[in-house]
CSV table of C-alpha atoms (C1' of nucleotides) in Angstrom, one decimal:
chain,number,residue,atom,x,y,z
A,1,UNK,CA,123.4,84.8,75.7
A,2,UNK,CA,120.1,86.3,76.5
A,3,UNK,CA,116.6,85.9,75.3
A,4,UNK,CA,113.6,87.1,77.3
A,5,UNK,CA,113.9,84.5,80.1
A,6,UNK,CA,117.6,85.1,80.6
A,7,UNK,CA,117.1,88.9,80.7
A,8,UNK,CA,114.2,88.4,83.1
A,9,UNK,CA,116.4,86.2,85.3
A,10,UNK,CA,119.1,88.8,85.3
A,11,UNK,CA,116.5,91.4,86.3
A,12,UNK,CA,115.4,89.2,89.2
A,13,UNK,CA,119.0,88.9,90.4
A,14,UNK,CA,119.4,92.7,90.1
A,15,UNK,CA,116.4,93.2,92.2
A,16,UNK,CA,118.0,91.1,94.9
A,17,UNK,CA,121.2,93.1,94.8
A,18,UNK,CA,119.9,96.2,96.5
A,19,UNK,CA,120.7,98.2,93.4
A,20,UNK,CA,117.4,99.9,93.2
A,21,UNK,CA,117.6,103.0,95.4
A,22,UNK,CA,121.4,103.2,95.2
A,23,UNK,CA,123.4,106.0,93.7
A,24,UNK,CA,126.1,105.8,91.0
A,25,UNK,CA,129.3,107.1,92.5
A,26,UNK,CA,131.7,106.5,89.6
A,27,UNK,CA,131.7,105.1,86.1
A,28,UNK,CA,134.7,103.5,84.5
A,29,UNK,CA,134.7,102.9,80.8
A,30,UNK,CA,137.4,100.5,79.6
A,31,UNK,CA,136.0,100.2,76.1
A,32,UNK,CA,133.8,102.8,74.4
A,33,UNK,CA,132.8,100.4,71.7
A,34,UNK,CA,129.8,99.3,73.7
A,35,UNK,CA,128.5,102.9,74.2
A,36,UNK,CA,126.2,104.5,71.7
A,37,UNK,CA,126.5,108.0,73.0
A,38,UNK,CA,129.8,109.9,73.3
A,39,UNK,CA,131.7,109.0,76.4
A,40,UNK,CA,132.7,112.3,78.0
A,41,UNK,CA,129.0,113.3,78.6
A,42,UNK,CA,128.2,109.7,79.4
A,43,UNK,CA,130.2,109.3,82.6
A,44,UNK,CA,129.4,112.8,83.7
A,45,UNK,CA,125.7,112.4,83.3
A,46,UNK,CA,125.6,109.2,85.3
A,47,UNK,CA,127.6,110.2,88.3
A,48,UNK,CA,125.4,110.9,91.4
A,49,UNK,CA,122.3,109.7,89.6
A,50,UNK,CA,120.0,107.5,91.7
A,51,UNK,CA,118.9,104.2,90.2
A,52,UNK,CA,115.2,104.4,91.0
A,53,UNK,CA,114.1,101.1,89.5
A,54,UNK,CA,115.1,98.4,87.1
A,55,UNK,CA,112.9,96.8,84.5
A,56,UNK,CA,112.8,94.9,81.3
A,57,UNK,CA,111.4,95.4,77.8
A,58,UNK,CA,111.9,92.6,75.3
A,59,UNK,CA,115.6,91.7,75.6
A,60,UNK,CA,116.5,95.1,77.0
A,61,UNK,CA,117.3,95.9,80.7
A,62,UNK,CA,116.2,99.4,81.7
A,63,UNK,CA,117.6,101.3,84.6
A,64,UNK,CA,115.4,104.3,85.4
A,65,UNK,CA,117.5,107.0,86.8
A,66,UNK,CA,116.8,110.3,88.6
A,67,UNK,CA,116.3,113.4,86.4
A,68,UNK,CA,114.5,111.4,83.7
A,69,UNK,CA,117.4,109.5,82.4
A,70,UNK,CA,117.3,105.8,81.4
A,71,UNK,CA,120.3,103.5,81.1
A,72,UNK,CA,119.3,100.8,78.7
A,73,UNK,CA,121.4,97.6,78.2
A,74,UNK,CA,121.2,95.0,75.4
A,75,UNK,CA,123.5,92.0,76.0
A,76,UNK,CA,123.3,90.7,72.4
A,77,UNK,CA,125.1,87.3,72.2
A,78,UNK,CA,127.6,87.3,75.0
A,79,UNK,CA,127.0,90.3,77.2
A,80,UNK,CA,127.0,89.8,80.9
A,81,UNK,CA,126.4,91.7,84.1
A,82,UNK,CA,128.2,91.0,87.4
A,83,UNK,CA,128.0,92.4,90.9
A,84,UNK,CA,131.2,92.4,92.9
A,85,UNK,CA,132.5,93.9,96.2
A,86,UNK,CA,136.0,95.0,95.7
A,87,UNK,CA,137.5,97.5,93.3
A,88,UNK,CA,139.7,95.6,91.0
A,89,UNK,CA,141.4,96.2,87.7
A,90,UNK,CA,139.5,95.5,84.6
A,91,UNK,CA,139.2,91.8,84.0
A,92,UNK,CA,139.3,90.2,80.6
A,93,UNK,CA,136.3,91.3,78.5
A,94,UNK,CA,135.2,93.8,81.2
A,95,UNK,CA,134.2,97.0,79.4
A,96,UNK,CA,132.5,99.1,82.0
A,97,UNK,CA,132.1,99.5,85.7
A,98,UNK,CA,129.4,101.3,87.7
A,99,UNK,CA,130.5,102.0,91.3
A,100,UNK,CA,127.6,102.3,93.7
A,101,UNK,CA,127.2,104.0,97.1
A,102,UNK,CA,126.4,100.6,98.5
A,103,UNK,CA,130.1,99.7,98.0
A,104,UNK,CA,129.1,97.3,95.3
A,105,UNK,CA,130.3,97.4,91.7
A,106,UNK,CA,128.2,96.5,88.7
A,107,UNK,CA,130.3,95.4,85.8
A,108,UNK,CA,129.5,94.8,82.1
A,109,UNK,CA,131.4,92.1,80.4
A,110,UNK,CA,131.1,91.1,76.7
A,111,UNK,CA,133.4,88.7,75.0
A,112,UNK,CA,132.2,89.5,71.5
A,113,UNK,CA,131.5,93.2,72.1
A,114,UNK,CA,128.1,93.1,70.4
A,115,UNK,CA,126.3,94.4,73.5
A,116,UNK,CA,125.3,98.0,73.7
A,117,UNK,CA,124.6,100.5,76.4
A,118,UNK,CA,122.3,103.4,75.7
A,119,UNK,CA,121.7,106.6,77.7
A,120,UNK,CA,118.3,107.9,76.9
A,121,UNK,CA,115.6,110.4,77.9
A,122,UNK,CA,112.9,109.1,75.7
A,123,UNK,CA,112.1,105.4,76.1
A,124,UNK,CA,108.9,105.4,74.1
A,125,UNK,CA,110.5,106.3,70.8
A,126,UNK,CA,113.4,104.0,71.5
A,127,UNK,CA,111.1,101.0,71.9
A,128,UNK,CA,108.6,102.0,69.3
A,129,UNK,CA,109.7,99.3,66.9
A,130,UNK,CA,109.1,96.5,69.3
A,131,UNK,CA,106.1,94.1,69.2
A,132,UNK,CA,104.1,93.1,72.3
A,133,UNK,CA,105.4,91.3,75.4
A,134,UNK,CA,104.2,87.7,75.2
A,135,UNK,CA,104.1,87.4,79.0
A,136,UNK,CA,102.3,90.6,79.7
A,137,UNK,CA,99.0,89.7,81.4
A,138,UNK,CA,97.3,92.0,78.9
A,139,UNK,CA,98.8,90.3,75.9
A,140,UNK,CA,96.3,88.8,73.5
A,141,UNK,CA,97.4,86.8,70.5
A,142,UNK,CA,94.3,88.1,68.6
A,143,UNK,CA,96.0,91.4,68.0
A,144,UNK,CA,98.6,89.6,66.0
A,145,UNK,CA,96.2,87.6,63.9
A,146,UNK,CA,95.9,90.0,61.0
A,147,UNK,CA,99.7,90.1,60.7
A,148,UNK,CA,100.0,86.3,60.7
A,149,UNK,CA,97.3,85.9,58.1
A,150,UNK,CA,99.0,88.5,55.9
A,151,UNK,CA,102.5,87.2,56.3
A,152,UNK,CA,104.2,85.2,53.6
A,153,UNK,CA,107.2,84.5,55.8
A,154,UNK,CA,108.0,81.2,57.4
A,155,UNK,CA,106.7,81.1,61.0
A,156,UNK,CA,110.2,80.8,62.5
A,157,UNK,CA,111.3,84.1,60.8
A,158,UNK,CA,108.2,85.8,62.0
A,159,UNK,CA,108.6,84.7,65.6
A,160,UNK,CA,112.3,85.9,65.6
A,161,UNK,CA,111.2,89.3,64.3
A,162,UNK,CA,111.2,91.6,67.4
A,163,UNK,CA,108.8,94.0,65.8
A,164,UNK,CA,106.3,91.2,65.5
A,165,UNK,CA,106.6,89.8,69.0
A,166,UNK,CA,109.3,90.8,71.5
A,167,UNK,CA,111.7,88.6,73.4
A,168,UNK,CA,112.0,85.3,71.5
A,169,UNK,CA,115.4,84.2,70.1
A,170,UNK,CA,116.7,81.0,68.5
A,171,UNK,CA,116.3,78.8,71.5
A,172,UNK,CA,112.8,79.6,72.7
A,173,UNK,CA,111.5,79.9,69.1
A,174,UNK,CA,112.5,76.3,68.5
A,175,UNK,CA,111.1,75.2,71.8
A,176,UNK,CA,107.8,76.9,71.2
A,177,UNK,CA,107.4,75.4,67.7
A,178,UNK,CA,108.2,72.0,69.0
A,179,UNK,CA,105.7,72.4,71.8
A,180,UNK,CA,103.1,73.5,69.3
A,181,UNK,CA,104.0,70.7,66.8
A,182,UNK,CA,104.6,73.3,64.0
A,183,UNK,CA,107.3,73.0,61.4
A,184,UNK,CA,109.6,76.1,61.5
A,185,UNK,CA,109.3,76.6,57.8
A,186,UNK,CA,105.5,76.5,57.7
A,187,UNK,CA,104.1,79.6,55.9
A,188,UNK,CA,102.6,81.9,58.6
A,189,UNK,CA,99.5,82.6,56.6
A,190,UNK,CA,98.8,78.9,56.3
A,191,UNK,CA,98.4,78.4,60.0
A,192,UNK,CA,94.9,77.5,61.2
A,193,UNK,CA,93.3,79.5,64.0
A,194,UNK,CA,93.7,76.4,66.2
A,195,UNK,CA,97.4,76.1,65.4
A,196,UNK,CA,97.9,79.8,66.2
A,197,UNK,CA,96.1,79.4,69.5
A,198,UNK,CA,98.3,76.5,70.4
A,199,UNK,CA,101.4,78.3,69.3
A,200,UNK,CA,100.9,81.3,71.5
A,201,UNK,CA,100.1,79.0,74.5
A,202,UNK,CA,103.4,77.2,73.7
A,203,UNK,CA,105.3,80.5,73.5
A,204,UNK,CA,104.2,81.5,76.9
A,205,UNK,CA,104.8,78.0,78.3
A,206,UNK,CA,108.4,77.8,76.9
A,207,UNK,CA,109.3,81.3,78.1
A,208,UNK,CA,107.8,80.8,81.6
A,209,UNK,CA,109.6,77.5,81.9
A,210,UNK,CA,112.9,79.3,81.0
A,211,UNK,CA,112.2,81.9,83.7
A,212,UNK,CA,111.2,79.3,86.3
A,213,UNK,CA,114.5,77.5,85.6
A,214,UNK,CA,116.4,80.8,85.9
A,215,UNK,CA,117.5,80.8,82.2
A,216,UNK,CA,119.3,78.5,79.8
A,217,UNK,CA,123.0,78.2,80.3
A,218,UNK,CA,124.8,76.7,77.4
A,219,UNK,CA,128.5,76.5,76.8
A,220,UNK,CA,131.3,76.4,79.4
A,221,UNK,CA,133.0,79.7,79.4
A,222,UNK,CA,132.2,83.4,80.0
A,223,UNK,CA,129.7,83.4,77.2
A,224,UNK,CA,127.7,81.0,79.3
A,225,UNK,CA,124.6,82.7,80.7
A,226,UNK,CA,124.6,83.4,84.4
A,227,UNK,CA,123.0,86.1,86.6
A,228,UNK,CA,124.8,88.9,88.4
A,229,UNK,CA,126.0,86.4,91.1
A,230,UNK,CA,127.4,84.1,88.4
A,231,UNK,CA,124.7,81.6,89.1
A,232,UNK,CA,123.8,79.4,86.1
A,233,UNK,CA,120.3,78.5,85.0
A,234,UNK,CA,119.2,75.0,84.5
A,235,UNK,CA,116.7,75.3,81.6
A,236,UNK,CA,119.2,73.6,79.3
A,237,UNK,CA,118.3,70.3,81.1
A,238,UNK,CA,114.7,70.7,80.0
A,239,UNK,CA,115.0,71.7,76.3
A,240,UNK,CA,113.0,69.6,74.0
A,241,UNK,CA,114.3,70.7,70.6
A,242,UNK,CA,117.1,73.2,70.7
A,243,UNK,CA,120.6,71.5,70.6
A,244,UNK,CA,119.1,68.0,70.5
A,245,UNK,CA,120.4,67.1,67.0
A,246,UNK,CA,120.1,63.4,66.3
A,247,UNK,CA,118.6,62.8,69.7
A,248,UNK,CA,115.2,61.1,69.9
A,249,UNK,CA,112.2,63.4,70.0
A,250,UNK,CA,110.8,63.3,73.5
A,251,UNK,CA,107.3,62.8,72.1
A,252,UNK,CA,107.7,60.3,69.2
A,253,UNK,CA,111.3,59.1,69.3
A,254,UNK,CA,112.0,60.3,65.8
A,255,UNK,CA,115.5,61.8,65.6
A,256,UNK,CA,115.6,65.6,65.9
A,257,UNK,CA,116.8,67.3,62.7
A,258,UNK,CA,119.0,70.4,62.4
A,259,UNK,CA,118.6,72.7,59.4
A,260,UNK,CA,119.6,76.3,58.7
A,261,UNK,CA,116.2,78.1,58.7
A,262,UNK,CA,115.9,81.9,58.8
A,263,UNK,CA,119.7,82.0,58.9
A,264,UNK,CA,119.8,80.2,62.3
A,265,UNK,CA,120.5,76.6,63.2
A,266,UNK,CA,117.0,75.2,63.8
A,267,UNK,CA,116.1,72.0,65.6
A,268,UNK,CA,112.8,70.3,65.1
A,269,UNK,CA,111.1,66.9,64.9
A,270,UNK,CA,110.5,66.1,61.3
A,271,UNK,CA,107.7,63.7,62.3
A,272,UNK,CA,105.5,65.5,64.8
A,273,UNK,CA,106.2,69.1,63.7
A,274,UNK,CA,104.1,69.8,60.5
B,1,DC,C1',141.7,76.6,58.3
B,2,DC,C1',136.7,75.6,58.9
B,3,DA,C1',132.3,75.7,61.2
B,4,DT,C1',129.8,77.2,65.1
B,5,DA,C1',127.7,80.5,68.6
B,6,DT,C1',121.6,82.6,73.0
B,7,DG,C1',121.3,89.0,68.4
B,8,DT,C1',120.5,92.7,65.3
B,9,DT,C1',120.9,95.4,61.1
B,10,DA,C1',122.1,96.8,56.4
B,11,DC,C1',122.3,95.3,52.0
B,12,DT,C1',121.3,92.7,47.6
B,13,DC,C1',118.6,90.1,44.6
B,14,DG,C1',114.4,88.2,42.8
C,1,DA,C1',106.9,96.5,48.9
C,2,DC,C1',108.1,91.9,50.5
C,3,DG,C1',110.9,88.1,51.8
C,4,DA,C1',115.0,85.3,51.5
C,5,DG,C1',119.8,85.1,51.8
C,6,DT,C1',124.3,87.1,53.0
C,7,DA,C1',127.6,89.8,55.3
C,8,DA,C1',129.0,92.4,59.1
C,9,DC,C1',130.0,93.4,63.9
C,10,DA,C1',134.3,90.6,67.3
C,11,DT,C1',135.9,86.6,69.8
C,12,DA,C1',136.3,82.0,71.4
C,13,DT,C1',136.0,77.0,71.0
C,14,DG,C1',136.1,72.4,68.9
DNA sequence: CCATATGTTACTCG
DNA sequence: ACGAGTAACATATG
């Protein structure tokens, strides 16, 4: 479910949940598949740790713990975090529970079990493969110019590459390309400086809009995005390209096309995106 | 049964 | 080396 705006929305809801400053009192693992480090040490290491602060890098959530540990969560396609009050038996697709000294329980759900939880000491090397954060105030698209000019990939594939730029997924890539009026299959190195400038402005705008709308919630079931209070986002009401197959382009009324590009369903206006 | 799904990675082929 | 395409991970929905 999550691209950068959804993970950021989740982060905002976690900040409201008085989780920062709390202590982990117990850890229940119902399914070890989602853990990357062996489980006996995992639970033991986490108990009595303080959650000092929570942050985000790309599509990863980072819980900074006492004693220099970091709990890092990637939700992949259908991962979900939920905060509850009462101890209860594991629900369907619930793979892990963190009990907190605030009497709250933070649970990890994942229908498809692609999500992963990492326990780390060294964040820097873990994130070393990631490109820059597009919404970082210090971000400047000019640092990416050499790569774009050199790249013989289609622009959509480049934008989806987390080592090029962090945080974009299938939805926001299509939204940004629509906003910038660029065809997803356009060769990266063929983009003009002006187009690149417009594209990065569009990326920021699309992501920020997603955050302002508290995420894009598609679908109807548990795989639908919601924050830790099960509150849905409303950015799906404002999408211009993604999911709008055969609907009129909001700019020029041409019907939106859908094609498999970069192995993903891609939505674009064949008339105004060139 | 078939296609689809907000992500990532490993692999093959040209 | 690069890039495109495919499969895989695991499950649900239409």
